[in-house]
CSV table of C-alpha atoms and ligand atoms in Angstrom, one decimal:
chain,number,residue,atom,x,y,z
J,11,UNK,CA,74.6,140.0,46.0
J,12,UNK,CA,78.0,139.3,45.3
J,13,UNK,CA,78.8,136.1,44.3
J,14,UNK,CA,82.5,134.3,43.6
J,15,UNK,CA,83.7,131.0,42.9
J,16,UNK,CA,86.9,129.8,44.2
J,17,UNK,CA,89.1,127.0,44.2
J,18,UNK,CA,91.7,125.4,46.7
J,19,UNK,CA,93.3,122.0,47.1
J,20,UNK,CA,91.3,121.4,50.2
J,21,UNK,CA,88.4,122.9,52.0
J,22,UNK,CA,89.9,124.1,54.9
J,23,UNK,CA,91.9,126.1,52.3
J,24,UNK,CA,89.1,126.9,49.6
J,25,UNK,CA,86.3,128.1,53.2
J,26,UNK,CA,89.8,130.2,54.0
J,27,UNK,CA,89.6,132.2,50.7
J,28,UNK,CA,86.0,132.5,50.9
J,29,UNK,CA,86.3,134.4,54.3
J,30,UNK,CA,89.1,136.3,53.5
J,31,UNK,CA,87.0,137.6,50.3
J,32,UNK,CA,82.8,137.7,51.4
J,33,UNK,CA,83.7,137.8,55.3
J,34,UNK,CA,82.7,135.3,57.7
J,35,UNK,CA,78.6,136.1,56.7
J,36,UNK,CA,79.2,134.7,53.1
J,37,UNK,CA,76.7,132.0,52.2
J,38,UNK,CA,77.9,129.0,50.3
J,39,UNK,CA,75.9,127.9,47.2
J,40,UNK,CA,77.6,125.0,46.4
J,41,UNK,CA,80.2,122.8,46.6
J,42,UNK,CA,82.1,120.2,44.8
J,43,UNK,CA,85.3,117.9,44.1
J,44,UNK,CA,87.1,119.0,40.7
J,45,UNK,CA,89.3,115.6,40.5
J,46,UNK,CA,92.7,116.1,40.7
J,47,UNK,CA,92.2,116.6,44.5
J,48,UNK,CA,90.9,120.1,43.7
J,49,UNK,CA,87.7,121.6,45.5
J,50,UNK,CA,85.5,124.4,44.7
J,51,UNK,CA,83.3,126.2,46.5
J,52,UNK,CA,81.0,129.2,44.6
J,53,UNK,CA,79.5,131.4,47.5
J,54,UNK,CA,78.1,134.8,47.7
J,55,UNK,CA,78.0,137.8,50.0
J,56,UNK,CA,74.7,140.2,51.1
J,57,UNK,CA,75.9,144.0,51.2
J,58,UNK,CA,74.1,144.7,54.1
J,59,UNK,CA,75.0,141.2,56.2
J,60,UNK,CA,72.5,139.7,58.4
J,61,UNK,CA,73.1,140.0,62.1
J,62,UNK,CA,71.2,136.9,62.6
J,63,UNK,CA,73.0,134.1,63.8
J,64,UNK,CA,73.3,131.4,60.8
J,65,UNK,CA,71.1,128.6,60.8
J,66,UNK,CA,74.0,125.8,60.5
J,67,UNK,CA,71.6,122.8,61.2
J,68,UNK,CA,69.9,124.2,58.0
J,69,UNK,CA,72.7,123.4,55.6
J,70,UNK,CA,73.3,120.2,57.2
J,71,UNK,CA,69.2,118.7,56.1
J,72,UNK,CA,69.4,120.9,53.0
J,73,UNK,CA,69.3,118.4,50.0
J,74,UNK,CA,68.8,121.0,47.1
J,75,UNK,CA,71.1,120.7,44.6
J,76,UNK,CA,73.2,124.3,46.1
J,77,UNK,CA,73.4,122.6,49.2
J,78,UNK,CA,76.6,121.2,50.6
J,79,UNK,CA,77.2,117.4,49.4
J,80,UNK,CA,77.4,114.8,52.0
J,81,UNK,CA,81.0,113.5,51.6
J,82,UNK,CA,81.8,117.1,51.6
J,83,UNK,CA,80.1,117.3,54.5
J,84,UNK,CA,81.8,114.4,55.6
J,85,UNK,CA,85.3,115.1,54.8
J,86,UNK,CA,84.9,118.7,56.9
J,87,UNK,CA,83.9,116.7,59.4
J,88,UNK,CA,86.7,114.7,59.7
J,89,UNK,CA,89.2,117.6,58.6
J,90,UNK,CA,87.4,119.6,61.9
J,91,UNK,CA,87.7,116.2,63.7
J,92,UNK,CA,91.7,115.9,62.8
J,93,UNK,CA,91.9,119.7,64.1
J,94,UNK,CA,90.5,118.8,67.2
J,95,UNK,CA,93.0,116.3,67.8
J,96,UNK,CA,95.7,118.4,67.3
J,97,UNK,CA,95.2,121.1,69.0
J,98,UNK,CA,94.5,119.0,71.7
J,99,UNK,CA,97.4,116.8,71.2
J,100,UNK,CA,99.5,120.2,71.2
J,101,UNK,CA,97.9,121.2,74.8
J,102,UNK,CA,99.0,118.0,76.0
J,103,UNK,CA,102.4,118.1,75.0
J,104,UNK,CA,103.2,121.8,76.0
J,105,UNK,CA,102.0,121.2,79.4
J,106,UNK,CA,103.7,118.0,79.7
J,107,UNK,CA,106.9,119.6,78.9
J,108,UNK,CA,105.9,122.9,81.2
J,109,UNK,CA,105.9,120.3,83.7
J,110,UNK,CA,108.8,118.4,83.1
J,111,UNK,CA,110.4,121.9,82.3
J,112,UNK,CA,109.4,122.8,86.2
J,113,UNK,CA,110.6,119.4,87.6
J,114,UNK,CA,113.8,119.2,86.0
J,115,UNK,CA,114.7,123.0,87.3
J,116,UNK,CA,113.3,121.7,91.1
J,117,UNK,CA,115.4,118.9,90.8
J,118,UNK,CA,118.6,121.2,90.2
J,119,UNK,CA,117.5,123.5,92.3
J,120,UNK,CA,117.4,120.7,95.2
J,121,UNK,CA,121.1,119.4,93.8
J,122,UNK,CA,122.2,122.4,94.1
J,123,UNK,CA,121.3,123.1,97.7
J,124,UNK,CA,122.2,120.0,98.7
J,125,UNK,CA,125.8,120.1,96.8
J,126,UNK,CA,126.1,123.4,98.9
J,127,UNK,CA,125.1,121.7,102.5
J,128,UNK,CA,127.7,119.3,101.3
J,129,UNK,CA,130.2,122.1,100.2
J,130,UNK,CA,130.7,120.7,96.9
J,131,UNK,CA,131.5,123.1,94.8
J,132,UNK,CA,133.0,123.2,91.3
J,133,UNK,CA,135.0,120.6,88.9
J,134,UNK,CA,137.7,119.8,91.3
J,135,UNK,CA,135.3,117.6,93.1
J,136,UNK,CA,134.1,115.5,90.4
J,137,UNK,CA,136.0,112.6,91.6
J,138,UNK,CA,134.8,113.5,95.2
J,139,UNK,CA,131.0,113.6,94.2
J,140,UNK,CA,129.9,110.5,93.4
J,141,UNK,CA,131.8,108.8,96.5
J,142,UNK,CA,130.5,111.3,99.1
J,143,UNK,CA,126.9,110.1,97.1
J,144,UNK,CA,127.4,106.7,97.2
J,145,UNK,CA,127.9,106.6,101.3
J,146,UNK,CA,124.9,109.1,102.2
J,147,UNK,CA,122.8,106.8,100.0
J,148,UNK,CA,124.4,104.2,102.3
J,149,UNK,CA,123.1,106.3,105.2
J,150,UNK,CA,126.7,107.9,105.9
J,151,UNK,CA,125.7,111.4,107.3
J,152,UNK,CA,127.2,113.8,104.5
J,153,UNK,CA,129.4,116.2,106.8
J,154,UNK,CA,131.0,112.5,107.4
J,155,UNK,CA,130.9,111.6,104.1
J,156,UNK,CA,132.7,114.4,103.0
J,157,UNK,CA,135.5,114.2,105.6
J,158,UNK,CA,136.1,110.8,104.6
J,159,UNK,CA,136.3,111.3,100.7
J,160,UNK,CA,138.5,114.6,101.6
J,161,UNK,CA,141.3,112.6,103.9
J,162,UNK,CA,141.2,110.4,101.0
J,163,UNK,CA,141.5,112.2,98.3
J,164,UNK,CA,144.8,113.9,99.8
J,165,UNK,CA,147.3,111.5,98.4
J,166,UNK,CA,144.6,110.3,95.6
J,167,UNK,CA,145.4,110.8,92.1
J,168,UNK,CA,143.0,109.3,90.9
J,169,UNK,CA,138.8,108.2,92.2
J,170,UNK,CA,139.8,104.7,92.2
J,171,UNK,CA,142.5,105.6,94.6
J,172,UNK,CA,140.1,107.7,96.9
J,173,UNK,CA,137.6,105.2,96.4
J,174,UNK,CA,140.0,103.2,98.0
J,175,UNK,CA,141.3,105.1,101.0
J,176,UNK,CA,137.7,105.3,102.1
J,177,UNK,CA,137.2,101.8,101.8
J,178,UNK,CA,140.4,101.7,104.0
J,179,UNK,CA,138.8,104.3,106.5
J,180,UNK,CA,135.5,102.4,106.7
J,181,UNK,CA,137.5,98.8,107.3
J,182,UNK,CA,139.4,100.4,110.2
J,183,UNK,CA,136.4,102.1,111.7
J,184,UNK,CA,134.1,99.0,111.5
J,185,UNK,CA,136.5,96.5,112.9
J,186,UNK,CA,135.0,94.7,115.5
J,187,UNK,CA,135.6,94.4,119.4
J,188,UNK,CA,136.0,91.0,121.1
J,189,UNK,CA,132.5,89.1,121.3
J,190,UNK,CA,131.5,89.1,124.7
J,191,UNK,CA,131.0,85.7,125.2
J,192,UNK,CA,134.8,85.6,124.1
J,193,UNK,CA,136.5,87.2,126.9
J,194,UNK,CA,139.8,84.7,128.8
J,195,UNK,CA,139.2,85.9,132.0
J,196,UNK,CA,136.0,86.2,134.0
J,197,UNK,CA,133.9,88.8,133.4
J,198,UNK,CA,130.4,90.9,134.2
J,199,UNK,CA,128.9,92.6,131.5
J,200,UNK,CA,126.0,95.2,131.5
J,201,UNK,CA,123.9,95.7,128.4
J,202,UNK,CA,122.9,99.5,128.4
J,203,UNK,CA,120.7,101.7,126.1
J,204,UNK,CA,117.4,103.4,125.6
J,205,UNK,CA,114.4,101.5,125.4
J,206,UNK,CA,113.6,98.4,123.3
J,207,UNK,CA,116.7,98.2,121.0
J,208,UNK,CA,116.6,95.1,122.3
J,209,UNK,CA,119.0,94.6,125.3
J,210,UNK,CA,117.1,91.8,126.9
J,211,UNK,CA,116.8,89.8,124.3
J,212,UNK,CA,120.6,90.2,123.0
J,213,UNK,CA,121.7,89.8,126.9
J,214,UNK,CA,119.9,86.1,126.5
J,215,UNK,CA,121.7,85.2,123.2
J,216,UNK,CA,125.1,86.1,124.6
J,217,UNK,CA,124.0,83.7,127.3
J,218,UNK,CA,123.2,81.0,124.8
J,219,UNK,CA,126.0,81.4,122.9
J,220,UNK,CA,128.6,81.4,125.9
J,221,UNK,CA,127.1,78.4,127.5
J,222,UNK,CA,126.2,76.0,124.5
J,223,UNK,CA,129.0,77.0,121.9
J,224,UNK,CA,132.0,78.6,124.1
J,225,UNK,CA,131.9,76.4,127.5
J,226,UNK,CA,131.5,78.9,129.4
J,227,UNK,CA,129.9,79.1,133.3
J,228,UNK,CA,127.4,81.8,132.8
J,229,UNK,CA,125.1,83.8,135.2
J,230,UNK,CA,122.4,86.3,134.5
J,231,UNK,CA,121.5,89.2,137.2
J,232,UNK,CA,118.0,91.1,136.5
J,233,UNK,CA,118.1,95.0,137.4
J,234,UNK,CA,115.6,95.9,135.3
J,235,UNK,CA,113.1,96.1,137.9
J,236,UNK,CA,111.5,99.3,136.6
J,237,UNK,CA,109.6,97.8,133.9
J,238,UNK,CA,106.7,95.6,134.8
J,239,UNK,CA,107.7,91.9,133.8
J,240,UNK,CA,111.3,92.9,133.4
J,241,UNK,CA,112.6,90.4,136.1
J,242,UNK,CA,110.3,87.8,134.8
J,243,UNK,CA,111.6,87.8,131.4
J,244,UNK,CA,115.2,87.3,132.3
J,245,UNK,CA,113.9,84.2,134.5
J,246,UNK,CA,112.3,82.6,131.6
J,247,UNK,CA,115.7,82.8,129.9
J,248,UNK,CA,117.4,81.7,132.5
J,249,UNK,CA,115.4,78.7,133.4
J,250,UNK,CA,115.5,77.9,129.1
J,251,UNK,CA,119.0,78.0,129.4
J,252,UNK,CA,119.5,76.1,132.8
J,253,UNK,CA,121.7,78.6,134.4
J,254,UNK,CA,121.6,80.8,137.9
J,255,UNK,CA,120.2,84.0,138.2
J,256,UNK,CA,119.2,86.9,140.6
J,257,UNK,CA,117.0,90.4,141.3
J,258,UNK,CA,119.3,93.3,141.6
J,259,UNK,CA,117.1,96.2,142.1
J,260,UNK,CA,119.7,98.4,143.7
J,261,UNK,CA,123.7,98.7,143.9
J,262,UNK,CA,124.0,96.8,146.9
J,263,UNK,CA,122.0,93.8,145.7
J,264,UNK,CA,124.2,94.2,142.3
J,265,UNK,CA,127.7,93.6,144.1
J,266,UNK,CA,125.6,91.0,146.2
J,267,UNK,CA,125.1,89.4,143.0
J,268,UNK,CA,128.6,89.7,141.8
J,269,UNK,CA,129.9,87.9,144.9
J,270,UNK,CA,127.1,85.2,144.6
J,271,UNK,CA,128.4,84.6,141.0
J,272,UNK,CA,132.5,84.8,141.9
J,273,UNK,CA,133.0,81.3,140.1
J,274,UNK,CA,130.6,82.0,137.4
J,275,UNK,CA,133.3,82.9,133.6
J,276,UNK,CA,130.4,85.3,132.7
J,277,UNK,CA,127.8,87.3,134.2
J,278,UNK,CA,125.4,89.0,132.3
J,279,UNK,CA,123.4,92.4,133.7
J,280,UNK,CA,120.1,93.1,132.3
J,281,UNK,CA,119.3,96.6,133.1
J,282,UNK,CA,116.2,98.8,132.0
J,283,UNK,CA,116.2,101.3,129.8
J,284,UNK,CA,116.3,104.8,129.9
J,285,UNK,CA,115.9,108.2,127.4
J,286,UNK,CA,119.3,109.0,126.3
J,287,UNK,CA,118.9,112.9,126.3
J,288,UNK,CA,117.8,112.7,130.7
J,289,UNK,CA,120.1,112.9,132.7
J,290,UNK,CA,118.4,110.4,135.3
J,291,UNK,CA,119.0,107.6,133.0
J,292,UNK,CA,122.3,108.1,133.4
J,293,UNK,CA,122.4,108.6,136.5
J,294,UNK,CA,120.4,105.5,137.2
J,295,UNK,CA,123.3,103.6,135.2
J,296,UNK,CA,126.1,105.4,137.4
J,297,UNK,CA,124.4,104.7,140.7
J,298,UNK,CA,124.0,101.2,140.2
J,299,UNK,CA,127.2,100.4,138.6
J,300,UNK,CA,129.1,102.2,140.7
J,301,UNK,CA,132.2,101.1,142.5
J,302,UNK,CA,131.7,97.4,141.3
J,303,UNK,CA,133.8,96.0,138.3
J,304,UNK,CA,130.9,95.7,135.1
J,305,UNK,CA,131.5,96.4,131.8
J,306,UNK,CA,129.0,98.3,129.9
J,307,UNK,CA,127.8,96.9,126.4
J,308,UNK,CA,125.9,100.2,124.7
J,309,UNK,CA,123.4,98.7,122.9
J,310,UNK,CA,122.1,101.0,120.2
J,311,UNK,CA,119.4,100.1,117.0
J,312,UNK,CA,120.7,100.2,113.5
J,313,UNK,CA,118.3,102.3,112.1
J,314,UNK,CA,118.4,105.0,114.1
J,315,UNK,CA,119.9,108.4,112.1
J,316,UNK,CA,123.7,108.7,112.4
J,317,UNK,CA,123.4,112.0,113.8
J,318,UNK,CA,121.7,110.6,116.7
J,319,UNK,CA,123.3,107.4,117.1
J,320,UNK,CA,126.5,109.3,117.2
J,321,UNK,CA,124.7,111.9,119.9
J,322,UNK,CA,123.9,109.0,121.8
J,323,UNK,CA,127.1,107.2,121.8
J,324,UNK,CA,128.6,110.6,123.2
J,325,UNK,CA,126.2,110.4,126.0
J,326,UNK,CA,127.1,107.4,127.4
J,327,UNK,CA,130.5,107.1,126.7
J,328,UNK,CA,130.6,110.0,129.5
J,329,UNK,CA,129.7,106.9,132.2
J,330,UNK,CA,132.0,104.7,129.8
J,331,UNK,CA,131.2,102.2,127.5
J,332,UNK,CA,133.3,99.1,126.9
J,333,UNK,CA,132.0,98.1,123.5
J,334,UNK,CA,129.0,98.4,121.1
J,335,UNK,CA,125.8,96.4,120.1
J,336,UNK,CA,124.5,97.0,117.2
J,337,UNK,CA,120.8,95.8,117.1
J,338,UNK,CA,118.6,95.1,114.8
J,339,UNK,CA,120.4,95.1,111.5
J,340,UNK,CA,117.4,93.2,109.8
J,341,UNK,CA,114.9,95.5,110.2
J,342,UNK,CA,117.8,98.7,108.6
J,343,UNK,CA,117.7,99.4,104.8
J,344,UNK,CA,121.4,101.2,105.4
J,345,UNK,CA,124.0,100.7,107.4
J,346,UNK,CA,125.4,104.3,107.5
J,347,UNK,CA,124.3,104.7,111.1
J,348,UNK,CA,126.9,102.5,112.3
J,349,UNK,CA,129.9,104.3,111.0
J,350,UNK,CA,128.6,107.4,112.9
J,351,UNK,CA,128.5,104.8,115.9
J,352,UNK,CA,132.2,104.5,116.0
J,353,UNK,CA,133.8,107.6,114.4
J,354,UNK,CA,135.8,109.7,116.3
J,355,UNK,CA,135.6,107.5,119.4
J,356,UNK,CA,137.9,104.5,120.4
J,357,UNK,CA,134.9,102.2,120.3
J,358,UNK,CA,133.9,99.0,118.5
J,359,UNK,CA,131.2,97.0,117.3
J,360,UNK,CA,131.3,93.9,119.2
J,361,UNK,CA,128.0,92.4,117.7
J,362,UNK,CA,125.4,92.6,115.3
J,363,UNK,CA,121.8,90.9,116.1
J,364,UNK,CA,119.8,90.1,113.1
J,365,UNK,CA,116.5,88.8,114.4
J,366,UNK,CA,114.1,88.1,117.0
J,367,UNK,CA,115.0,84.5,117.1
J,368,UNK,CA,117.2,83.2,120.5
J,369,UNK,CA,120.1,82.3,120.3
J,370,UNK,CA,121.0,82.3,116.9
J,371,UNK,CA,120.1,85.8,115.8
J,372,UNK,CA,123.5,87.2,116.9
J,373,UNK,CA,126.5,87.4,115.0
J,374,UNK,CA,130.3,89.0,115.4
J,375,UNK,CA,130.5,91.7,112.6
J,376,UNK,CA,133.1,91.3,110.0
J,377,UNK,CA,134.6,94.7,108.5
J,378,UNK,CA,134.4,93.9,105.3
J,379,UNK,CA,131.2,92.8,104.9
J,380,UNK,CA,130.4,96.0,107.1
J,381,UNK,CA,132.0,98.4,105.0
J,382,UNK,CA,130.8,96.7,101.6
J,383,UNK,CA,126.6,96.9,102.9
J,384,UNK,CA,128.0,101.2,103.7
J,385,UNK,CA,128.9,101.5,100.2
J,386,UNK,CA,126.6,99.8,98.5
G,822,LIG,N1,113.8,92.5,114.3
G,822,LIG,C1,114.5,92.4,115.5
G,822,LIG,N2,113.9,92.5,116.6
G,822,LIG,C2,114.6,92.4,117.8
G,822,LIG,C3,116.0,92.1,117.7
G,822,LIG,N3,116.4,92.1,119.0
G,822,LIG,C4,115.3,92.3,119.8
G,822,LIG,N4,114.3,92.4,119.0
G,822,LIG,C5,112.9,92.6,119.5
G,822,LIG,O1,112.8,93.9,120.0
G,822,LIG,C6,111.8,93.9,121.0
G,822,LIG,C7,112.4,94.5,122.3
G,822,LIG,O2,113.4,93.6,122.8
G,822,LIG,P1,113.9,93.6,124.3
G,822,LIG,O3,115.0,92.7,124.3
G,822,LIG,O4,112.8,93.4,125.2
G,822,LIG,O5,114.4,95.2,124.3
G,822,LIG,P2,114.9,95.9,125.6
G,822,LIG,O6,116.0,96.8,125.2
G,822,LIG,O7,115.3,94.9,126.7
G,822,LIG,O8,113.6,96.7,126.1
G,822,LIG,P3,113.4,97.4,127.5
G,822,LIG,O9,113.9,96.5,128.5
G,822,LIG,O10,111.9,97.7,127.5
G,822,LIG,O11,114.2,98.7,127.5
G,822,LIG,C8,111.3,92.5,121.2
G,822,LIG,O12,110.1,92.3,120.4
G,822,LIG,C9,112.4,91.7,120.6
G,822,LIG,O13,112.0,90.5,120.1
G,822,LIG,C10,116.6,92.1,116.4
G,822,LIG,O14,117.9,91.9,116.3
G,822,LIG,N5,115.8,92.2,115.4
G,823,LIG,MG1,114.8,94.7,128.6
């Protein structure tokens, strides 16, 4: 047997020594503290080592006076115990920063492309950046965006100066048309636009507002008679309000209706509404418009996408469109939608509705205010 005694200022250390010496099959004879914070451990090593696997439970109960001490015991314990801790304590960390490692390089990766769809490229658009990011988080498409920021930026020196031509854009764009219910001389107004964005219901505040707050002689005609309860509910408003109206389920009942209403300052057209990407919709518009003097009001939601809103402006305009109604607004988080409503056409924003609620729900926008809720 070979046996050694050896000496270490902790056990981790001192069991170290005594593998590196005997191998991992030496047997430990005893243990003890030295004071001073010294250990020592005196073990010993069989030639010919067992293969047997050793009997650690053994030690543990052993009480002879070789055997390992209790707070030995103890204190390798809790030095195994500490170990444990940190290595698992190590695994946490490194995977926490693999993953925040692999997150961070997404989230460039996802700047990146979207600073390319933007074509944002290098320092010389560090002014430009963080104003094309401010209106697409205000729900400004960003090929928009970037036009506007770029016309800006031509006789900018400075982002505050670009900051403020596109303010300047925005104010332009978003000022408003006249309110319906405005209008000096007599007029017919259609509201128009796909299905429940609210034309019906924005057709019976304009009523409300003309006749209780702007004296004037209104009168509503019904030609939605495609949808079932269409005519009804422009009776129920009519008979709240305590003004005339009529059925127009054709042309030729329409100009019927006009004539009926000659004397009336204002005369409001309910019609149904259709998908703007079929061409019978349209068509449906044309036909029964046709030939007789109505304006059409588009009526479109605030939060629909720009790029649709704008698609859908196009459509309709091809018919013509006197103004817009934008519908609504309560229920958008971003505004963005309505600059694409109005850029690149003549067109204006005649109203906002803000609410279910009749008549008061309506208001005339203010440019302003418009382009400040764009910008954030
Ligand atoms: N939150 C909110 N809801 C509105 C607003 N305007 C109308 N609505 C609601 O939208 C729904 C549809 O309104 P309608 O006026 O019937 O819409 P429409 O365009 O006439 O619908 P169709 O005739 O079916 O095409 C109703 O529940 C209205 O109360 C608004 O400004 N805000
Ligand atoms: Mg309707």
């Amino acid at each position: 047997m070979n046996m050694q005694t050896f000496r270490a200022a902790t056990m981790r250390e001192a069991m170290n020594m005594v593998k590196a010496e005997l191998g991992a099959e030496a047997v430990l004879l005893s243990t003890r503290e030295l004071g001073s914070g010294r250990v020592e451990i005196v073990a010993a090593s069989d030639p010919q080592p067992k293969t047997s696997v050793p009997d650690f439970s053994r030690i543990a109960r052993n009480t002879s006076p070789t055997a390992v001490s209790p707070e030995i015991l103890n204190s390798m314990l809790t030095e195994l115990q500490e170990m444990r801790m940190e290595i698992k304590q190590l695994r946490s960390e490194k995977s926490v920063a693999r993953r925040s490692r692999q997150d961070w390089d997404r989230m460039v990766d996802e700047l990146r492309d979207l600073a390319s769809v933007m074509g944002i490229h290098g320092a010389e658009d560090a002014q430009a950046a963080p104003i094309i990011t401010r209106l697409v988080r205000g729900g400004v498409e960003a090929c928009l965006a970037r036009t506007l920021v770029e016309q800006a930026s031509q006789n900018a020196r400075t982002a505050s100066d670009t900051l403020w031509g596109v303010k300047q854009s925005l104010e332009d764009a978003l000022s408003p048309a006249p309110a319906i219910w405005d209008s000096s001389s007599r007029s017919v107004a259609a509201l128009i636009g796909p299905t429940g964005v609210g034309k019906t219901t924005t057709l019976a505040k304009i009523a409300a507002q003309a006749t209780f707050y702007h004296g004037k002689k209104v009168a509503l005609v019904a030609a939605d008679t495609y949808r079932i309860g269409g005519t009804e509910q422009v009776k129920t408003y009519a008979e709240l309000l305590g003004i005339p109206w009529m059925v127009a389920e054709n042309r030729n009942a329409l100009a019927g209706a006009l004539k009926r209403f000659e004397r009336a300052d204002l005369v409001l057209v309910d019609t149904s509404g259709h998908s703007p990407w079929q061409d019978s919709g349209l068509a449906y518009l044309d036909t029964l418009t046709s030939g007789l003097p109505v304006e059409r009001h588009l009526c479109v939601m605030a939060n629909t996408d720009g790029a649709d809103v704008s698609r859908m402006v196009e459509r309709y305009r091809s018919g013509g469109v006197k103004s817009l109604v934008v519908t609504k607004t309560d229920e958008a988080r971003r505004m963005g939608s309505m600059l694409s409503s109005v850029w690149g056409t003549d067109l204006q924003i005649a109203h906002l509705t803000t609410g279910q609620n009749v008549p008061e729900d309506i208001t005339v926008p203010n440019a302003q205010k418009l382009t400040q809720a764009v910008l954030g």
